[in-house]
XYZ file of C-alpha atoms in Angstrom:
783
model
C -16.127 13.038 -0.248
C -14.172 14.257 -3.621
C -15.650 11.213 -6.343
C -12.675 11.879 -8.481
C -11.065 10.602 -5.471
C -11.734 7.462 -3.486
C -8.811 7.588 -0.948
C -10.202 10.731 0.861
C -12.673 8.721 2.701
C -9.686 5.994 3.413
C -8.163 9.142 4.382
C -11.039 10.297 6.677
C -11.009 6.621 8.702
C -8.921 7.882 11.798
C -8.468 6.193 14.780
C -10.886 8.083 17.148
C -13.648 5.923 18.388
C -16.286 8.127 17.238
C -15.607 8.010 14.065
C -15.036 4.065 14.500
C -18.264 3.282 16.041
C -20.000 5.528 13.480
C -18.766 3.346 10.736
C -19.502 0.143 12.760
C -23.230 1.660 12.918
C -23.382 2.495 9.508
C -21.875 -0.793 8.249
C -24.595 -2.751 9.982
C -27.415 -1.351 7.220
C -25.098 -1.952 4.147
C -22.926 -4.681 5.436
C -24.885 -7.637 7.168
C -28.377 -6.795 5.906
C -28.127 -10.361 4.341
C -26.658 -12.368 6.789
C -29.224 -10.703 9.548
C -31.816 -11.946 7.307
C -30.813 -15.320 7.665
C -32.340 -17.131 10.194
C -35.652 -16.599 8.541
C -34.743 -19.693 6.155
C -32.271 -21.761 7.565
C -34.440 -24.592 9.380
C -36.926 -24.332 7.347
C -35.092 -25.226 4.472
C -33.125 -27.843 6.931
C -35.547 -29.733 7.610
C -37.755 -29.297 4.513
C -35.845 -31.970 3.069
C -36.979 -35.817 3.132
C -33.586 -36.406 4.288
C -34.197 -35.826 8.131
C -36.978 -35.815 10.171
C -37.636 -33.567 13.769
C -38.235 -36.479 16.225
C -38.601 -36.528 19.787
C -35.308 -36.933 20.380
C -34.288 -33.621 19.486
C -30.435 -34.992 18.494
C -31.626 -33.380 14.793
C -32.578 -30.178 15.787
C -29.211 -30.166 18.749
C -26.874 -31.414 15.661
C -28.223 -28.302 13.285
C -27.738 -25.799 16.214
C -24.133 -27.480 17.112
C -23.786 -26.664 13.098
C -24.931 -23.342 12.956
C -22.780 -22.601 15.850
C -19.219 -23.503 14.756
C -19.981 -22.676 11.094
C -21.084 -19.049 12.358
C -17.783 -19.330 14.429
C -15.734 -20.886 12.133
C -15.967 -19.176 8.610
C -17.300 -15.325 8.974
C -15.586 -14.561 12.591
C -12.757 -16.642 12.087
C -11.869 -16.949 8.505
C -13.601 -13.056 7.328
C -12.627 -10.986 10.836
C -9.651 -12.521 11.470
C -7.486 -13.395 8.491
C -9.309 -12.336 4.704
C -10.070 -8.162 5.889
C -6.271 -8.165 6.609
C -5.724 -8.831 2.531
C -7.302 -5.800 1.223
C -6.287 -4.025 -2.022
C -5.526 -0.027 -0.022
C -8.621 -0.564 2.172
C -10.590 -2.289 -1.126
C -11.882 -5.760 -0.601
C -13.972 -8.514 -2.635
C -12.479 -11.139 -5.529
C -11.038 -8.995 -7.895
C -9.565 -6.851 -4.877
C -7.374 -10.395 -4.623
C -7.290 -11.144 -8.407
C -5.323 -7.640 -7.873
C -3.646 -8.278 -5.377
C -1.861 -11.146 -7.038
C -1.835 -9.522 -10.494
C 0.351 -6.839 -8.938
C 2.727 -9.042 -6.577
C 3.050 -12.041 -9.693
C 2.531 -9.788 -13.057
C 0.015 -11.856 -14.658
C -2.417 -8.810 -15.000
C -5.013 -9.391 -17.695
C -4.625 -5.502 -18.571
C -2.459 -5.445 -22.058
C -0.991 -1.802 -21.576
C 0.734 -1.764 -18.669
C 3.985 0.470 -18.229
C 6.695 0.585 -15.689
C 5.043 4.047 -14.289
C 2.249 2.173 -12.793
C 4.427 0.556 -10.325
C 5.337 4.154 -8.732
C 1.609 4.768 -8.426
C 1.124 5.501 -3.946
C -1.713 2.448 -4.294
C 0.392 0.360 -6.015
C 2.076 -0.876 -3.242
C 3.932 -4.407 -3.440
C 6.792 -6.299 -1.677
C 5.988 -4.543 1.693
C 7.771 -7.251 3.628
C 10.762 -7.366 1.001
C 11.425 -9.410 -1.949
C 10.979 -13.811 -0.938
C 14.198 -15.513 -1.625
C 15.017 -17.215 -4.959
C 14.961 -20.341 -3.081
C 11.725 -19.931 -1.433
C 8.625 -21.430 -2.405
C 7.083 -18.309 -2.793
C 9.507 -16.876 -5.487
C 9.223 -20.593 -7.279
C 5.490 -19.966 -7.596
C 5.956 -16.374 -8.591
C 8.602 -17.356 -11.364
C 6.150 -20.274 -12.602
C 2.593 -17.653 -12.335
C 4.402 -14.957 -14.893
C 6.364 -17.546 -17.405
C 2.903 -19.893 -17.958
C -0.039 -18.172 -19.487
C -2.311 -21.396 -18.812
C -1.559 -20.822 -15.143
C -2.409 -17.220 -15.899
C -5.705 -18.194 -17.554
C -7.015 -20.749 -14.794
C -6.223 -17.846 -12.361
C -8.183 -15.552 -14.382
C -10.970 -17.851 -15.278
C -10.891 -18.619 -11.128
C -11.942 -14.942 -10.443
C -14.263 -14.983 -13.173
C -16.369 -17.852 -11.717
C -16.541 -16.468 -8.222
C -17.493 -12.878 -10.126
C -20.152 -14.947 -11.752
C -21.314 -16.799 -8.573
C -21.486 -13.229 -7.086
C -23.887 -12.178 -9.593
C -26.180 -14.976 -9.277
C -26.001 -14.671 -5.315
C -27.851 -11.177 -6.645
C -30.442 -12.464 -8.510
C -31.078 -15.732 -6.105
C -30.795 -13.667 -2.698
C -33.153 -10.699 -3.343
C -35.757 -13.856 -4.320
C -35.179 -16.024 -0.979
C -34.982 -13.093 1.662
C -38.279 -11.395 0.634
C -40.304 -14.498 -0.453
C -38.843 -16.210 3.303
C -40.071 -12.949 4.892
C -43.730 -12.318 3.462
C -44.370 -16.360 3.815
C -44.992 -15.433 7.348
C -48.167 -14.229 6.131
C -48.702 -18.206 5.828
C -49.708 -18.308 9.432
C -52.953 -15.855 8.976
C -54.134 -17.998 6.109
C -55.251 -21.453 5.179
C -52.542 -23.844 3.401
C -54.339 -23.872 -0.259
C -54.060 -20.338 -0.257
C -50.678 -19.621 0.676
C -49.541 -19.909 -3.468
C -52.190 -16.974 -4.391
C -50.925 -14.679 -2.076
C -47.409 -14.922 -0.952
C -45.599 -15.272 -4.427
C -48.017 -12.292 -5.760
C -46.538 -10.092 -2.821
C -43.321 -11.489 -3.057
C -43.065 -10.960 -6.861
C -44.688 -6.946 -6.011
C -42.008 -6.400 -3.295
C -39.480 -7.213 -5.350
C -40.530 -5.511 -8.412
C -40.584 -2.228 -6.619
C -37.190 -2.768 -4.978
C -35.595 -3.078 -8.312
C -37.709 -0.003 -9.545
C -36.243 2.206 -6.746
C -32.800 1.220 -7.937
C -32.012 4.081 -10.343
C -32.986 6.709 -7.204
C -30.394 5.096 -5.207
C -29.803 4.376 -1.483
C -28.841 7.850 -0.294
C -31.920 9.294 -0.054
C -33.466 6.171 2.118
C -29.836 5.064 3.246
C -30.050 6.161 6.609
C -32.828 4.271 7.983
C -30.887 1.321 6.603
C -28.956 0.607 10.249
C -32.041 1.183 12.159
C -33.593 -1.131 10.395
C -30.885 -4.097 10.770
C -30.413 -2.484 14.433
C -34.402 -3.519 15.184
C -34.341 -6.553 13.588
C -31.075 -7.558 15.341
C -32.446 -7.035 18.366
C -36.365 -8.309 17.632
C -34.545 -11.568 16.665
C -32.223 -11.712 19.724
C -34.773 -10.656 21.821
C -37.231 -13.562 21.077
C -34.726 -15.903 20.780
C -33.712 -15.064 24.529
C -37.781 -15.494 25.603
C -37.875 -18.775 23.521
C -34.674 -20.253 25.701
C -35.887 -18.938 28.675
C -39.568 -20.005 28.384
C -38.630 -23.407 26.341
C -35.705 -24.866 26.836
C -32.914 -22.802 29.056
C -29.952 -25.718 28.519
C -30.415 -25.128 25.417
C -26.837 -23.551 25.190
C -25.462 -27.537 25.730
C -26.019 -28.384 22.020
C -23.026 -26.008 21.167
C -20.959 -28.818 21.769
C -19.495 -30.707 18.645
C -19.831 -33.809 19.902
C -23.760 -32.921 18.982
C -22.961 -32.662 15.634
C -20.912 -36.443 15.181
C -24.370 -37.708 16.780
C -26.016 -35.896 14.309
C -24.346 -37.608 11.706
C -23.934 -40.843 13.137
C -27.623 -40.931 13.404
C -28.672 -39.049 9.971
C -26.015 -40.629 8.424
C -26.496 -39.626 4.129
C -29.271 -37.419 4.939
C -27.314 -35.583 7.245
C -24.507 -34.696 5.032
C -27.189 -33.603 2.269
C -29.040 -31.554 5.056
C -25.690 -29.480 5.213
C -26.629 -27.512 2.355
C -29.700 -26.374 4.469
C -27.452 -25.636 7.357
C -24.600 -23.625 5.387
C -27.265 -21.002 4.427
C -26.628 -19.435 8.356
C -23.387 -17.340 7.087
C -24.839 -16.345 3.927
C -23.806 -12.625 3.408
C -20.581 -13.250 4.966
C -18.979 -12.554 1.983
C -20.057 -8.658 1.833
C -18.124 -8.129 4.776
C -14.728 -8.463 2.692
C -16.274 -6.630 -0.489
C -17.581 -3.795 1.318
C -14.839 -3.450 2.666
C -13.870 -0.375 0.756
C -16.582 1.595 2.224
C -15.660 1.056 6.502
C -12.338 0.311 7.962
C -11.737 -3.996 9.309
C -12.118 -2.060 12.656
C -15.652 -0.638 12.526
C -16.575 -4.086 10.234
C -14.997 -6.540 13.171
C -16.750 -4.352 15.983
C -20.309 -4.662 14.437
C -20.119 -8.334 13.759
C -18.636 -9.222 16.993
C -20.467 -7.173 19.652
C -23.876 -7.064 17.258
C -24.242 -9.545 14.460
C -22.796 -12.356 15.956
C -24.613 -12.502 19.479
C -27.631 -11.815 17.691
C -27.950 -14.851 15.182
C -26.354 -16.938 18.254
C -29.628 -15.797 20.369
C -31.899 -16.501 17.249
C -30.460 -19.634 16.403
C -30.922 -21.077 19.768
C -33.745 -19.653 20.297
C -35.659 -21.296 17.133
C -33.969 -24.393 18.621
C -34.925 -24.052 22.337
C -38.723 -23.605 21.125
C -38.822 -26.517 18.476
C -37.232 -29.048 20.832
C -40.578 -28.744 22.379
C -42.786 -28.571 19.498
C -42.923 -31.282 17.390
C -45.495 -30.559 14.381
C -47.517 -33.393 13.127
C -47.579 -33.104 9.164
C -51.173 -31.104 9.149
C -49.167 -27.877 10.804
C -47.345 -25.686 9.941
C -43.457 -26.517 8.718
C -40.914 -25.546 11.291
C -39.819 -22.005 10.371
C -39.119 -18.549 11.679
C -42.355 -17.323 12.487
C -43.531 -20.942 14.096
C -41.438 -19.967 17.000
C -42.530 -15.900 17.448
C -45.128 -15.131 20.202
C -48.340 -14.785 18.453
C -49.060 -11.201 19.568
C -45.768 -10.490 17.836
C -45.806 -12.470 14.713
C -47.553 -8.963 12.423
C -44.906 -6.229 13.683
C -42.074 -9.041 12.842
C -43.623 -9.772 9.729
C -43.042 -5.930 8.677
C -39.866 -5.611 10.360
C -38.567 -8.808 8.460
C -39.708 -7.452 5.032
C -38.028 -3.998 5.370
C -34.743 -6.245 7.006
C -35.378 -8.646 3.391
C -35.604 -5.592 1.287
C -32.661 -3.644 3.328
C -30.153 -6.837 2.592
C -31.481 -7.381 -1.129
C -30.709 -3.828 -1.947
C -26.882 -4.593 -0.187
C -26.429 -7.287 -2.448
C -27.768 -5.233 -5.425
C -25.626 -2.679 -4.898
C -22.674 -5.213 -4.742
C -23.647 -6.505 -7.588
C -23.173 -3.369 -9.476
C -20.332 -2.803 -8.043
C -18.515 -5.996 -8.571
C -19.770 -5.519 -12.142
C -18.351 -1.988 -12.685
C -14.787 -3.583 -11.727
C -15.228 -6.004 -14.294
C -15.786 -3.437 -17.075
C -13.102 -1.224 -15.699
C -10.629 -4.568 -16.119
C -11.676 -5.450 -19.872
C -13.659 -8.425 -18.160
C -17.557 -7.472 -18.766
C -18.991 -5.247 -21.762
C -18.828 -1.703 -21.582
C -22.420 -0.504 -19.740
C -23.939 2.819 -18.720
C -22.784 3.436 -15.173
C -24.744 6.103 -13.242
C -23.607 7.247 -9.906
C -27.088 8.227 -7.605
C -24.513 10.400 -5.095
C -22.293 13.055 -5.553
C -20.876 12.771 -1.689
C -21.374 8.768 -1.381
C -19.176 7.035 -3.088
C -19.463 3.832 -4.860
C -23.073 4.487 -5.017
C -24.262 3.445 -8.765
C -26.768 2.212 -10.652
C -26.331 0.539 -14.062
C -29.680 0.443 -15.782
C -29.571 -2.619 -18.012
C -27.698 -5.094 -15.465
C -30.814 -3.951 -12.874
C -33.614 -4.944 -15.183
C -31.493 -8.280 -16.654
C -31.584 -8.974 -12.121
C -35.024 -8.053 -12.344
C -35.964 -10.349 -14.886
C -34.127 -13.335 -13.777
C -35.423 -12.684 -10.025
C -38.966 -12.792 -11.011
C -37.949 -16.031 -13.091
C -36.806 -17.874 -10.231
C -39.256 -17.106 -7.889
C -42.115 -17.744 -9.971
C -40.247 -21.073 -11.405
C -39.749 -22.511 -7.432
C -42.743 -20.535 -5.328
C -40.882 -22.270 -2.473
C -37.240 -21.168 -0.692
C -36.216 -25.425 -0.403
C -34.901 -24.990 -4.131
C -34.456 -21.003 -3.988
C -32.457 -22.485 -0.715
C -30.331 -24.894 -3.063
C -29.307 -22.573 -5.192
C -28.189 -19.690 -3.098
C -26.156 -21.828 -1.334
C -24.450 -23.249 -3.633
C -23.424 -19.739 -5.238
C -22.571 -18.291 -1.953
C -20.132 -21.369 -0.697
C -18.855 -21.312 -4.397
C -17.766 -17.889 -3.924
C -16.362 -18.552 -0.644
C -14.704 -21.975 -2.121
C -12.909 -18.824 -4.201
C -12.313 -16.729 -1.673
C -9.684 -19.245 -0.160
C -8.283 -20.673 -2.834
C -7.208 -17.283 -3.834
C -6.128 -15.998 -0.126
C -4.071 -18.834 0.282
C -2.113 -17.891 -2.863
C -1.961 -14.287 -1.068
C -0.439 -15.480 1.589
C 2.321 -17.086 0.030
C 2.947 -14.096 -2.993
C 1.465 -11.075 -0.996
C 2.647 -11.852 2.642
C 5.514 -14.062 1.830
C 4.725 -16.513 4.097
C 5.270 -20.086 4.547
C 3.305 -22.409 2.088
C 2.547 -24.827 4.670
C 0.973 -21.479 6.374
C -0.872 -21.725 2.931
C -1.839 -24.908 2.829
C -3.223 -25.398 6.223
C -5.720 -22.357 5.217
C -6.769 -24.158 2.307
C -6.536 -27.516 4.045
C -8.912 -26.302 7.198
C -11.793 -23.431 5.611
C -11.564 -25.427 2.011
C -12.523 -28.870 3.659
C -15.255 -27.207 5.430
C -16.337 -25.169 2.501
C -15.647 -28.322 0.460
C -18.421 -30.274 2.743
C -21.001 -27.832 2.321
C -20.161 -27.289 -1.825
C -20.776 -31.493 -2.137
C -23.688 -30.949 0.027
C -25.224 -28.014 -2.306
C -24.249 -29.726 -5.272
C -25.904 -33.024 -4.972
C -29.077 -30.877 -5.371
C -28.637 -30.182 -8.644
C -31.733 -30.848 -9.774
C -33.786 -29.903 -6.713
C -32.695 -26.158 -8.024
C -28.657 -26.358 -7.373
C -28.086 -25.881 -11.141
C -29.654 -22.552 -11.720
C -26.604 -20.527 -10.546
C -24.604 -22.740 -12.580
C -26.889 -21.981 -15.549
C -26.626 -18.167 -15.003
C -22.605 -18.522 -13.941
C -21.913 -20.330 -17.138
C -23.667 -18.013 -19.193
C -21.917 -14.931 -17.330
C -18.698 -16.741 -17.749
C -18.786 -17.180 -21.459
C -19.659 -13.336 -21.617
C -17.383 -11.933 -19.207
C -14.120 -14.483 -20.933
C -14.694 -13.736 -24.696
C -15.265 -9.961 -24.380
C -11.665 -10.190 -22.227
C -10.321 -12.531 -24.999
C -11.960 -9.893 -28.012
C -10.072 -7.086 -26.241
C -6.881 -8.605 -26.227
C -7.031 -9.697 -29.745
C -8.407 -6.193 -30.474
C -5.541 -4.627 -28.486
C -2.456 -6.924 -30.205
C -3.673 -5.961 -33.607
C -3.050 -1.862 -32.592
C 0.154 -3.515 -31.040
C 1.094 -4.828 -34.591
C -0.517 -1.953 -37.152
C 1.013 0.526 -35.460
C 3.256 3.693 -37.016
C 6.646 4.385 -35.302
C 7.239 7.926 -33.905
C 10.278 8.220 -36.481
C 7.708 7.669 -39.548
C 5.338 10.401 -38.786
C 8.859 13.059 -37.527
C 9.872 11.875 -40.921
C 7.005 14.089 -42.254
C 8.578 17.575 -41.467
C 7.279 20.081 -39.042
C 4.144 20.272 -40.979
C 4.261 16.503 -41.228
C 3.240 17.437 -45.082
C -0.164 17.468 -43.859
C -2.407 21.166 -43.890
C -2.710 21.741 -39.926
C -6.348 23.234 -39.131
C -7.460 25.450 -36.181
C -8.254 23.533 -32.941
C -7.231 20.634 -30.783
C -7.684 17.086 -32.180
C -8.040 14.063 -29.969
C -7.254 10.597 -30.814
C -8.413 7.762 -28.407
C -6.510 5.370 -28.400
C -5.335 1.874 -26.521
C -2.175 2.220 -26.755
C 0.543 3.682 -24.963
C 3.174 4.239 -27.196
C 3.676 4.512 -31.208
C 1.207 6.002 -33.480
C -1.993 3.871 -33.564
C -3.106 2.607 -37.166
C -6.765 5.303 -37.233
C -4.441 8.040 -37.306
C -2.530 6.773 -40.649
C -6.277 5.728 -41.719
C -7.532 9.147 -40.547
C -4.913 10.989 -42.413
C -5.181 9.178 -45.890
C -8.902 9.910 -46.008
C -8.754 13.526 -44.944
C -5.016 14.701 -45.117
C -5.299 17.294 -42.590
C -5.457 17.923 -38.882
C -5.164 20.014 -35.979
C -2.809 22.263 -35.254
C -2.486 20.656 -31.871
C -3.211 16.848 -31.658
C -3.290 15.225 -28.504
C -3.074 11.145 -28.670
C -4.791 9.953 -25.706
C -5.061 6.984 -23.905
C -7.310 6.186 -21.142
C -6.643 2.950 -19.473
C -7.062 0.947 -16.120
C -4.369 -0.062 -13.548
C -4.790 -2.926 -10.869
C -5.527 -0.315 -7.780
C -8.567 0.427 -6.519
C -8.157 4.134 -7.021
C -5.451 6.639 -8.271
C -4.656 9.814 -6.804
C -5.723 12.789 -8.732
C -2.099 14.098 -8.429
C -0.866 10.755 -10.193
C -3.509 11.540 -12.561
C -2.159 12.383 -16.072
C 1.565 10.900 -17.842
C 1.967 13.468 -20.117
C 4.659 13.839 -22.625
C 5.840 15.207 -26.082
C 5.864 13.288 -29.138
C 9.107 14.718 -31.154
C 10.005 18.136 -30.243
C 7.715 20.814 -29.198
C 7.733 22.874 -32.922
C 5.580 19.584 -33.807
C 2.685 20.159 -31.274
C 2.459 16.862 -30.536
C 1.452 15.065 -27.022
C 0.734 12.123 -25.562
C -1.693 11.871 -22.296
C -2.079 8.733 -20.501
C -4.889 9.402 -18.277
C -4.870 6.757 -15.142
C -7.731 5.349 -13.548
C -8.267 2.257 -10.679
C -11.014 0.108 -10.777
C -13.310 1.524 -8.556
C -12.537 5.049 -9.534
C -15.356 7.469 -10.959
C -14.460 9.192 -13.882
C -15.758 13.207 -13.823
C -18.180 14.292 -16.171
C -17.632 14.905 -19.468
C -16.746 19.304 -19.851
C -14.533 18.995 -16.709
C -12.920 16.039 -17.769
C -11.431 17.621 -20.969
C -10.695 20.961 -19.058
C -8.798 18.585 -16.571
C -6.839 17.432 -19.986
C -6.122 20.942 -21.650
C -4.990 22.085 -17.812
C -2.459 19.268 -17.525
C -0.856 19.418 -20.857
C -0.375 23.283 -19.957
C 1.320 22.578 -16.795
C 3.375 19.985 -18.889
C 4.566 23.367 -20.662
C 4.965 25.683 -18.418
C 6.772 23.640 -15.666
C 9.013 22.297 -18.241
C 9.118 18.619 -16.544
C 9.884 17.177 -19.928
C 13.352 18.340 -19.652
C 13.305 18.495 -14.915
C 15.422 16.720 -13.254
C 13.639 16.683 -10.448
C 10.521 15.173 -11.611
C 8.710 11.814 -12.035
C 9.712 10.588 -15.965
C 8.807 7.530 -17.354
C 10.192 6.149 -21.017
C 8.222 3.990 -23.610
C 8.912 1.821 -25.819
C 9.896 3.971 -27.786
C 11.726 6.344 -25.764
C 9.104 9.380 -25.370
C 10.192 11.052 -21.879
C 6.525 10.395 -19.668
C 5.796 12.913 -17.036
C 3.631 12.418 -14.147
C 0.996 15.712 -13.471
C -2.194 16.264 -11.446
C -5.805 17.494 -11.976
C -5.678 21.159 -11.577
C -8.482 21.026 -9.725
C -6.492 19.440 -6.694
C -4.053 21.649 -7.578
C -5.563 24.782 -7.710
C -2.628 27.227 -6.288
C 0.258 25.401 -7.522
C -1.191 24.344 -11.367
C -2.168 26.589 -14.449
C -6.121 27.275 -13.994
C -8.703 27.678 -17.409
C -10.819 29.927 -17.179
C -13.150 30.878 -20.536
C -15.007 34.523 -21.263
C -17.522 35.833 -23.762
C -15.599 37.837 -25.883
C -17.311 41.089 -25.172
C -16.513 40.171 -20.668
C -14.071 41.783 -18.991
C -11.719 39.984 -18.178
C -9.403 41.740 -16.103
C -11.754 41.795 -12.951
C -11.848 38.050 -12.826
C -8.197 37.938 -11.653
C -6.576 39.950 -9.160
C -4.263 37.392 -6.722
C -0.523 38.802 -6.239
C 0.362 35.101 -7.043
C -0.545 34.502 -10.188
C -0.587 36.587 -13.870
C -3.150 35.366 -16.764
C -1.696 35.117 -20.471
C -4.167 35.517 -22.938
C -4.414 34.178 -26.462
C -5.117 36.591 -29.506
C -7.929 37.779 -30.221
C -10.996 35.025 -31.602
C -11.459 35.290 -35.191
C -14.762 33.670 -34.307
C -17.653 34.115 -31.723
C -16.659 31.719 -29.365
C -15.826 31.441 -25.750
C -12.223 33.241 -25.187
C -9.716 30.896 -22.880
C -7.250 32.227 -20.095
C -4.745 30.889 -18.573
C -4.297 31.626 -15.067
C -0.311 30.932 -14.408
C 1.667 30.824 -10.986
C 3.830 33.204 -10.856
C 6.965 30.662 -9.939
C 8.508 29.284 -11.831
C 9.209 31.784 -14.617
C 8.491 30.587 -18.209
C 10.761 31.088 -20.901
C 9.494 32.546 -24.519
C 9.478 29.197 -26.168
C 7.071 27.696 -23.443
C 5.039 30.880 -23.546
C 4.385 30.487 -27.276
C 3.272 27.243 -27.134
C 0.648 28.337 -24.006
C -0.722 30.986 -26.257
C -1.133 28.000 -28.967
C -2.701 26.236 -26.938
C -5.066 28.660 -25.641
C -6.086 29.878 -29.450
C -6.313 26.133 -30.798
C -8.971 25.595 -27.260
C -10.722 28.431 -28.518
C -11.099 26.983 -32.169
C -12.553 23.812 -30.670
C -12.074 20.244 -29.748
C -12.552 17.099 -31.990
C -12.268 13.591 -30.871
C -11.421 11.327 -33.297
C -12.747 7.830 -31.884
C -12.161 4.542 -34.028
C -15.262 2.056 -34.628
C -13.996 -0.995 -35.211
C -15.415 -4.581 -36.366
C -13.487 -7.590 -35.311
C -13.720 -10.487 -37.643
C -11.752 -13.967 -37.249
C -8.839 -14.724 -40.207
C -9.345 -17.023 -42.405
C -8.553 -20.681 -41.096
C -9.313 -19.596 -37.586
C -10.764 -22.748 -35.304
C -14.564 -22.866 -35.358
C -14.579 -21.936 -31.466
C -12.540 -18.914 -32.416
C -14.678 -18.051 -35.248
C -18.348 -18.594 -33.016
C -16.508 -16.578 -30.263
C -15.349 -13.601 -32.441
C -17.655 -13.023 -35.364
C -20.731 -13.440 -33.001
C -20.267 -13.419 -29.377
C -18.144 -10.499 -29.525
C -19.446 -8.913 -32.353
C -22.967 -8.868 -30.848
C -21.645 -8.143 -27.582
C -19.714 -5.048 -28.522
C -22.798 -3.842 -30.969
C -25.058 -4.051 -27.753
C -22.415 -2.601 -25.367
C -21.538 1.193 -24.695
C -19.912 3.035 -28.143
C -17.452 4.933 -26.198
C -15.234 3.183 -22.869
C -13.842 6.467 -22.544
C -15.155 9.597 -19.887
C -15.313 12.735 -22.771
C -18.325 13.779 -25.115
C -19.235 16.767 -26.107
C -18.992 19.922 -24.479
C -20.011 23.133 -25.713
C -16.947 23.335 -28.313
C -16.167 20.104 -28.987
C -17.243 17.517 -31.490
C -16.417 13.765 -32.408
C -15.233 12.391 -35.624
C -15.774 8.536 -36.250
C -13.225 6.337 -38.137
C -14.335 2.823 -38.899
C -11.748 -0.370 -39.006
C -12.038 -3.975 -39.530
C -9.704 -6.099 -37.566
C -8.416 -9.636 -38.864
C -7.661 -11.435 -35.246
């Protein structure tokens, strides 16, 4: 598919059973790796506590099995499969998808440079069920969110907490999954040798896992689904064998009465052991977070008919085996491998390690994806994003984040050295993400779906109560490992919130110091300044007015280019923006000034084109704007900004080759007459170049006709393009004003400036092509 357009993948999601079943097959390797490997450590972590013991009455093992069954049924099946998956953001899922929905419906977006034209985007679907009644609770809640900044900040912090916990899960899940899989070696050696063999091998596997991330998963991704399928079939077959061979009546333990008997007998110890039981739903959030790569139906089919029954058979089989085996203190502790027949231990060990790697790969890729979304929405420092596949959407690699994850993952593995404390840490991260999803989902029910407030209260009460029970059991283990995700999330939360705060302050400074268009136009046609050959691109975050960086530039260098473009590349709270809606083009003043404003809109999951292709699309979009006369056309989509400029939607040339102006470059001595002979196009040439640069040609459709003024404007644009493109980029340094609070000075002067200096310099997807240059203009921001 075309990486420029995320919608093409969703367009391919037809209702044919062949397509749905193929996506269901692929989702097994991408979505369910983490959830599928949970049987490796659930019973081990639950009974590793001193809180409960596995007695000969089997009340404990039956109670744990009952809890596992109902937890798997209520949370992944009922909550996610039947409810949460329906709250997709144009096919995308995850914490930020819910936050994006709320931002659009309640207008509480954290993005500062929003426009009315953004609401006209195809994927900006709002009020599908009609606007809520002004007497409804939903309307009152919407009004309260829009008026009170404190509620908006709370909503943002809530979304960031969920995001930070997902990042923490990306650190802890590979550690616990790989260590649990490798722990099968314990059964082949003496106990005193465990830490000298198991831990080093787990670290080696983790290092290899992170070291191979830059290759991407597209080369070996086809193996992921078969590995997970083999693993699920393996654990279900072993589970079925143990049920038949050891305890065929173990299925009776799914009765809820065994849960009450378990809690009645174990009391506080049973409640504290819930932190180990809830590990059976780790990875459930991936069903929603990875929704953008698949369809709802495919994920439902894969879970309902493959993952869910396989996990139930695996847990029942372990319970059946343990009900007939009560290990003494000198024997190996309760775990997955004790229930595996001896003849199958080595094959199962190999498959388990491979499945753990697949599950870890999925959560690492998901961490990259959510950090990209945060960066796009101004909540994370700019990082280098590498797209590892030109065909598969969403496969990215972030070098800095990858190595940080690896170091932290190795640190927790070497620090804890067992799955018990890793389980406490991982459990708290997982259940916190689920609680955040439950809270945001209750708001979606009222604000986006316009359902009864009682339905939202029922949703948050039912699922929130269950998840709060598990959350309290995980939090009580704070000193035994649960502090790790809290510490990690706290650090990331400070980084993300301070970056977002600094970004908003920088934008507010730009707004206060922008120059009006009337001041610029009052300088006359030449603007009182020498105009030199070429195209000048002023990069700014403003969608209206003239940025202060421009006045700072002309004050020091009283000259600029014959064609000047004020370029704003911004993100909107939708996952994807269609290529035909990518550009908003407008003129500043009349056509004789040769001043244009170009606003390029991206969704938070869109993929940017490379530098040269983006530059060509930018110039072709301006040329199409000139040709079609959309500034005066009555049938085009237009928007007026705050300064009264007319902005028109123009598509990209790469997606409208038959209807839009195309640009080609040829050498000076090359005969271009042979290049274009199509009957429905004509060629516009620029004047002979005065220097040895590649010549520019515009291929223009025959209809509509171009008037003389537009023809002259196009020729000047071509001539300017041959003169080269210069990007005028601002390099800002922020400092808190005198008299600011200590917290603000620390946040801006130290934390934000440290992050800015150590993040990517440019946040625009443009760079240097063969005819481009960059001019940096420094400015001090006092906020």
